[in-house]
Amino acid sequence: MKKAGISKVMFVLMALVSVVNFTGCKKKNASSSKPILKVGMECAYAPFNWTQNADKTPDGTAAVPIFREKYYAYGYDVAVAKMLAEHLGMELEIHKSEWSSIGISMDIGDYDCIIAGMGKTAERELAYSFTTPYYYRDNCIVVKADGPYVDVKKLSDMAEKGIRLTTQLGTGWIPLLEQIPGAIKAGNFETTSECFMAVSNDVADAAIVDLPTAQSALMTNKGLKIIQLDKSDTFVGDGPMVNVCIATRKNNTALRDKLQKAMDELGWNDKAKMDALMEKAITQQPAAN
């Protein structure tokens, strides 16, 4: 009788476990009924993307949870990713990655595309497939507001003066460092924030970056100044870095084409729309960024 009683109890427990498992699977399936758009970005490159504690931006816009973290992401890249995911009927999943490994992490399958302020260059096209630009940016240099290069207007103004230059590692800005005769390489950094800090702390005299990122930095660092060089005497070959595109794995042209189709249907080739969204993103970033 004791053995029969135990068997009966075990049967009831097994039945309960089955019910729990069935309920859990049903919930999981229900929550993942939509396909997932897995996007990689730094979450540390304001105003393109950043990390924040709150689930909303100052104007009430919903931020996106960062995969397996307690923080949220927002910025121009996140806004574009949200727009595309919603248009495609997909759930958006943001994955945070160091810039130096952002391509490697996509290649091994951590996420399926990169929407991270990435400029399309000839070198990158050998490794990835790209959409058309989802943002057109201008490049600039950032110097100290009270430094010796505050009145620079042309590339030639910096020639043979021993100016110490920096930029972000793994970017298309690095070749531009070679275009200033007599310049000194002060060392490049993992993030643009570190580049600005190097200028602020006199480790470097100037940082070569994009204009939106510089504008973002100046919101909290009044000791810096943005200089946009005269078009008649500026960097040669900086064109690719102004074209910010979505990257997919080289062989994943199906996703590339799907995202491109969504961009086309949304009319996301209008620079005025892009600029308006970027201006909004700059106003929404946390002060810490």
Short mmCIF file of C-alpha atoms in Angstrom, two decimals:
data_model
loop_
_atom_site.label_atom_id
_atom_site.label_comp_id
_atom_site.label_asym_id
_atom_site.label_seq_id
_atom_site.Cartn_x
_atom_site.Cartn_y
_atom_site.Cartn_z
CA MET A 1 0.00 0.00 0.00
CA LYS A 2 2.88 2.37 0.82
CA LYS A 3 4.45 1.71 -2.57
CA ALA A 4 1.14 2.34 -4.35
CA GLY A 5 0.69 5.58 -2.40
CA ILE A 6 4.14 6.82 -3.47
CA SER A 7 3.40 5.95 -7.10
CA LYS A 8 0.16 7.89 -6.92
CA VAL A 9 1.95 10.93 -5.48
CA MET A 10 4.65 10.72 -8.16
CA PHE A 11 1.99 10.54 -10.86
CA VAL A 12 0.33 13.70 -9.51
CA LEU A 13 3.69 15.52 -9.31
CA MET A 14 4.60 14.50 -12.87
CA ALA A 15 1.25 15.71 -14.07
CA LEU A 16 1.81 19.07 -12.36
CA VAL A 17 5.28 19.38 -13.91
CA SER A 18 3.81 18.65 -17.31
CA VAL A 19 1.19 21.36 -16.84
CA VAL A 20 3.86 23.86 -15.74
CA ASN A 21 6.11 22.99 -18.68
CA PHE A 22 3.24 23.21 -21.11
CA THR A 23 2.21 26.59 -19.72
CA GLY A 24 5.81 27.85 -19.86
CA CYS A 25 6.26 26.76 -23.48
CA LYS A 26 2.98 28.33 -24.43
CA LYS A 27 4.03 31.63 -22.84
CA LYS A 28 7.42 31.48 -24.52
CA ASN A 29 5.89 30.76 -27.91
CA ALA A 30 3.35 33.53 -27.45
CA SER A 31 6.06 36.06 -26.59
CA SER A 32 8.15 35.09 -29.60
CA SER A 33 5.35 34.85 -32.14
CA LYS A 34 7.06 37.55 -34.21
CA PRO A 35 10.43 37.06 -35.88
CA ILE A 36 13.25 38.87 -34.08
CA LEU A 37 15.48 41.53 -35.59
CA LYS A 38 18.76 41.13 -33.68
CA VAL A 39 20.82 44.30 -33.94
CA GLY A 40 24.37 44.91 -32.72
CA MET A 41 25.66 48.33 -31.62
CA GLU A 42 28.05 49.85 -29.09
CA CYS A 43 25.39 51.51 -26.93
CA ALA A 44 28.18 54.00 -26.22
CA TYR A 45 28.30 56.25 -29.29
CA ALA A 46 25.94 59.16 -28.65
CA PRO A 47 23.97 60.48 -30.41
CA PHE A 48 23.88 57.38 -32.65
CA ASN A 49 23.41 55.00 -29.73
CA TRP A 50 23.84 55.07 -25.97
CA THR A 51 23.04 53.27 -22.71
CA GLN A 52 20.60 54.69 -20.16
CA ASN A 53 18.99 53.60 -16.89
CA ALA A 54 15.44 54.73 -17.68
CA ASP A 55 13.05 52.92 -20.00
CA LYS A 56 12.05 56.23 -21.60
CA THR A 57 13.85 59.28 -22.96
CA PRO A 58 13.07 62.79 -21.60
CA ASP A 59 10.24 63.32 -24.11
CA GLY A 60 8.62 59.99 -23.20
CA THR A 61 9.91 57.95 -26.15
CA ALA A 62 10.33 54.27 -25.25
CA ALA A 63 13.92 53.08 -25.06
CA VAL A 64 14.78 49.46 -25.90
CA PRO A 65 16.05 46.95 -23.33
CA ILE A 66 19.61 45.81 -23.96
CA PHE A 67 19.75 42.04 -24.36
CA ARG A 68 20.62 40.31 -21.07
CA GLU A 69 21.29 43.62 -19.29
CA LYS A 70 19.27 45.75 -16.88
CA TYR A 71 19.84 48.89 -18.95
CA TYR A 72 18.19 50.40 -22.02
CA ALA A 73 19.45 51.74 -25.33
CA TYR A 74 18.38 54.70 -27.39
CA GLY A 75 19.76 57.10 -29.99
CA TYR A 76 19.46 57.64 -33.73
CA ASP A 77 20.42 54.02 -34.52
CA VAL A 78 17.85 52.64 -32.07
CA ALA A 79 15.13 54.90 -33.49
CA VAL A 80 15.88 53.66 -37.01
CA ALA A 81 16.02 50.03 -35.86
CA LYS A 82 12.65 50.43 -34.11
CA MET A 83 11.13 51.99 -37.20
CA LEU A 84 12.35 49.17 -39.46
CA ALA A 85 11.34 46.40 -37.03
CA GLU A 86 7.83 47.83 -36.67
CA HIS A 87 7.46 48.16 -40.44
CA LEU A 88 8.56 44.55 -40.92
CA GLY A 89 6.38 43.20 -38.09
CA MET A 90 9.43 42.07 -36.11
CA GLU A 91 10.50 42.27 -32.47
CA LEU A 92 13.62 44.36 -31.92
CA GLU A 93 16.47 42.94 -29.85
CA ILE A 94 19.45 45.19 -29.10
CA HIS A 95 22.82 43.55 -28.43
CA LYS A 96 25.63 45.59 -26.89
CA SER A 97 29.11 45.07 -28.33
CA GLU A 98 32.54 46.65 -28.14
CA TRP A 99 33.31 48.45 -31.39
CA SER A 100 36.52 46.46 -31.88
CA SER A 101 34.58 43.18 -31.99
CA ILE A 102 31.27 44.32 -33.47
CA GLY A 103 31.85 42.54 -36.78
CA ILE A 104 33.21 39.37 -35.20
CA SER A 105 30.18 39.09 -32.93
CA MET A 106 27.87 39.34 -35.94
CA ASP A 107 29.91 36.74 -37.85
CA ILE A 108 29.53 34.20 -35.03
CA GLY A 109 25.76 34.78 -34.88
CA ASP A 110 25.27 36.89 -31.75
CA TYR A 111 23.09 39.18 -33.89
CA ASP A 112 22.14 39.48 -37.53
CA CYS A 113 22.91 43.06 -38.49
CA ILE A 114 24.84 46.12 -37.35
CA ILE A 115 23.07 49.46 -37.02
CA ALA A 116 25.78 51.40 -35.25
CA GLY A 117 26.83 54.52 -37.12
CA MET A 118 29.05 52.36 -39.34
CA GLY A 119 30.43 54.01 -42.46
CA LYS A 120 30.54 51.88 -45.60
CA THR A 121 34.13 51.62 -46.83
CA ALA A 122 35.70 49.57 -49.61
CA GLU A 123 37.51 47.47 -47.00
CA ARG A 124 34.31 46.71 -45.07
CA GLU A 125 32.45 45.81 -48.26
CA LEU A 126 34.83 42.87 -48.60
CA ALA A 127 33.49 41.45 -45.33
CA TYR A 128 29.86 42.63 -45.10
CA SER A 129 26.80 43.38 -47.19
CA PHE A 130 25.44 46.93 -46.87
CA THR A 131 22.18 48.77 -47.43
CA THR A 132 22.12 52.26 -48.86
CA PRO A 133 22.81 54.99 -46.26
CA TYR A 134 20.33 55.51 -43.44
CA TYR A 135 22.22 58.66 -42.45
CA TYR A 136 24.56 61.10 -44.22
CA ARG A 137 27.00 62.78 -41.86
CA ASP A 138 29.69 65.42 -42.12
CA ASN A 139 33.11 64.97 -40.61
CA CYS A 140 34.89 67.58 -38.50
CA ILE A 141 37.74 68.09 -36.08
CA VAL A 142 37.37 68.89 -32.38
CA VAL A 143 39.91 71.06 -30.55
CA LYS A 144 40.16 72.82 -27.19
CA ALA A 145 38.19 76.06 -27.13
CA ASP A 146 41.19 77.88 -25.66
CA GLY A 147 43.89 75.95 -27.51
CA PRO A 148 46.32 76.93 -30.29
CA TYR A 149 44.18 75.46 -33.10
CA VAL A 150 40.90 77.19 -32.32
CA ASP A 151 41.13 79.41 -35.44
CA VAL A 152 41.92 76.61 -37.89
CA LYS A 153 39.85 76.88 -41.06
CA LYS A 154 41.77 74.76 -43.56
CA LEU A 155 43.74 71.53 -43.61
CA SER A 156 46.85 73.51 -44.53
CA ASP A 157 46.48 75.56 -41.33
CA MET A 158 47.58 72.48 -39.39
CA ALA A 159 50.45 71.40 -41.65
CA GLU A 160 53.99 71.12 -40.25
CA LYS A 161 52.97 72.34 -36.79
CA GLY A 162 53.34 69.09 -34.92
CA ILE A 163 49.62 68.88 -34.17
CA ARG A 164 48.78 65.80 -32.13
CA LEU A 165 45.87 63.88 -33.65
CA THR A 166 43.55 61.18 -32.40
CA THR A 167 40.45 59.33 -33.57
CA GLN A 168 38.47 56.17 -32.85
CA LEU A 169 40.03 52.78 -33.42
CA GLY A 170 38.72 50.65 -36.26
CA THR A 171 37.15 53.52 -38.20
CA GLY A 172 37.54 55.10 -41.63
CA TRP A 173 38.89 58.23 -39.97
CA ILE A 174 42.28 56.65 -39.31
CA PRO A 175 43.59 57.15 -42.89
CA LEU A 176 42.72 60.86 -42.60
CA LEU A 177 45.38 61.24 -39.90
CA GLU A 178 48.01 60.81 -42.62
CA GLN A 179 46.77 63.82 -44.59
CA ILE A 180 48.20 66.47 -42.29
CA PRO A 181 51.95 66.85 -42.97
CA GLY A 182 54.03 66.89 -39.83
CA ALA A 183 51.19 65.69 -37.61
CA ILE A 184 51.89 63.49 -34.60
CA LYS A 185 49.75 60.44 -33.85
CA ALA A 186 48.74 60.80 -30.22
CA GLY A 187 47.17 57.33 -30.08
CA ASN A 188 43.65 56.25 -30.98
CA PHE A 189 40.91 55.09 -28.63
CA GLU A 190 38.12 52.53 -28.39
CA THR A 191 35.40 55.18 -28.07
CA THR A 192 34.89 58.74 -29.28
CA SER A 193 34.32 59.79 -25.65
CA GLU A 194 37.92 58.83 -24.92
CA CYS A 195 39.04 60.87 -27.94
CA PHE A 196 37.29 63.97 -26.59
CA MET A 197 38.79 63.34 -23.17
CA ALA A 198 42.25 63.15 -24.72
CA VAL A 199 41.74 66.60 -26.27
CA SER A 200 40.34 68.03 -23.03
CA ASN A 201 43.30 66.66 -21.06
CA ASP A 202 45.95 67.86 -23.57
CA VAL A 203 46.88 64.32 -24.56
CA ALA A 204 45.90 65.30 -28.13
CA ASP A 205 45.34 68.62 -29.87
CA ALA A 206 42.55 67.51 -32.19
CA ALA A 207 40.17 64.59 -32.74
CA ILE A 208 38.80 63.68 -36.16
CA VAL A 209 35.19 62.52 -35.78
CA ASP A 210 31.73 63.03 -37.28
CA LEU A 211 29.73 66.19 -36.70
CA PRO A 212 26.73 64.71 -34.78
CA THR A 213 29.03 62.97 -32.30
CA ALA A 214 30.98 66.20 -31.80
CA GLN A 215 27.77 68.19 -31.31
CA SER A 216 26.68 65.61 -28.76
CA ALA A 217 29.97 65.93 -26.85
CA LEU A 218 29.82 69.71 -26.74
CA MET A 219 26.47 69.60 -24.94
CA THR A 220 28.32 68.57 -21.78
CA ASN A 221 31.86 69.77 -22.54
CA LYS A 222 31.96 73.49 -23.23
CA GLY A 223 35.76 73.44 -23.25
CA LEU A 224 35.79 71.97 -26.77
CA LYS A 225 35.17 73.56 -30.16
CA ILE A 226 34.00 72.04 -33.45
CA ILE A 227 35.82 73.03 -36.62
CA GLN A 228 34.39 72.20 -40.04
CA LEU A 229 37.12 72.66 -42.58
CA ASP A 230 36.62 74.75 -45.70
CA LYS A 231 35.49 72.53 -48.58
CA SER A 232 38.30 73.92 -50.73
CA ASP A 233 40.96 72.61 -48.34
CA THR A 234 39.71 69.59 -46.43
CA PHE A 235 40.41 65.88 -46.17
CA VAL A 236 40.60 63.89 -49.40
CA GLY A 237 38.82 60.56 -49.51
CA ASP A 238 36.61 61.01 -46.46
CA GLY A 239 33.53 60.35 -48.57
CA PRO A 240 32.86 56.76 -47.45
CA MET A 241 32.73 57.74 -43.79
CA VAL A 242 29.78 60.04 -44.41
CA ASN A 243 27.66 57.14 -45.66
CA VAL A 244 26.24 55.41 -42.58
CA CYS A 245 24.75 52.07 -43.63
CA ILE A 246 23.28 48.90 -42.14
CA ALA A 247 25.63 45.91 -42.36
CA THR A 248 24.70 42.23 -42.51
CA ARG A 249 26.88 39.16 -42.86
CA LYS A 250 28.32 38.96 -46.37
CA ASN A 251 26.18 35.97 -47.32
CA ASN A 252 23.01 37.26 -45.64
CA THR A 253 21.82 39.31 -48.59
CA ALA A 254 18.25 38.18 -47.88
CA LEU A 255 18.17 40.21 -44.66
CA ARG A 256 20.05 43.07 -46.30
CA ASP A 257 17.46 43.19 -49.08
CA LYS A 258 14.59 42.92 -46.59
CA LEU A 259 15.90 45.90 -44.62
CA GLN A 260 16.57 47.81 -47.82
CA LYS A 261 13.01 47.22 -49.02
CA ALA A 262 11.67 48.53 -45.71
CA MET A 263 13.87 51.63 -45.99
CA ASP A 264 12.62 52.23 -49.52
CA GLU A 265 8.98 51.79 -48.53
CA LEU A 266 9.45 54.22 -45.64
CA GLY A 267 11.16 56.74 -47.89
CA TRP A 268 14.25 56.61 -45.71
CA ASN A 269 16.51 58.22 -48.30
CA ASP A 270 15.40 61.76 -47.50
CA LYS A 271 18.23 63.70 -45.83
CA ALA A 272 15.75 66.15 -44.30
CA LYS A 273 14.03 63.28 -42.46
CA MET A 274 17.38 61.92 -41.34
CA ASP A 275 18.56 65.29 -40.05
CA ALA A 276 15.29 65.89 -38.18
CA LEU A 277 15.56 62.53 -36.40
CA MET A 278 19.22 63.16 -35.56
CA GLU A 279 18.42 66.59 -34.11
CA LYS A 280 15.79 64.97 -31.91
CA ALA A 281 18.17 62.22 -30.82
CA ILE A 282 20.79 64.76 -29.74
CA THR A 283 18.25 66.44 -27.42
CA GLN A 284 17.27 63.13 -25.78
CA GLN A 285 20.63 61.80 -24.68
CA PRO A 286 21.45 61.53 -20.97
CA ALA A 287 23.94 64.08 -19.61
CA ALA A 288 26.40 61.29 -18.81
CA ASN A 289 26.79 60.56 -22.51
#
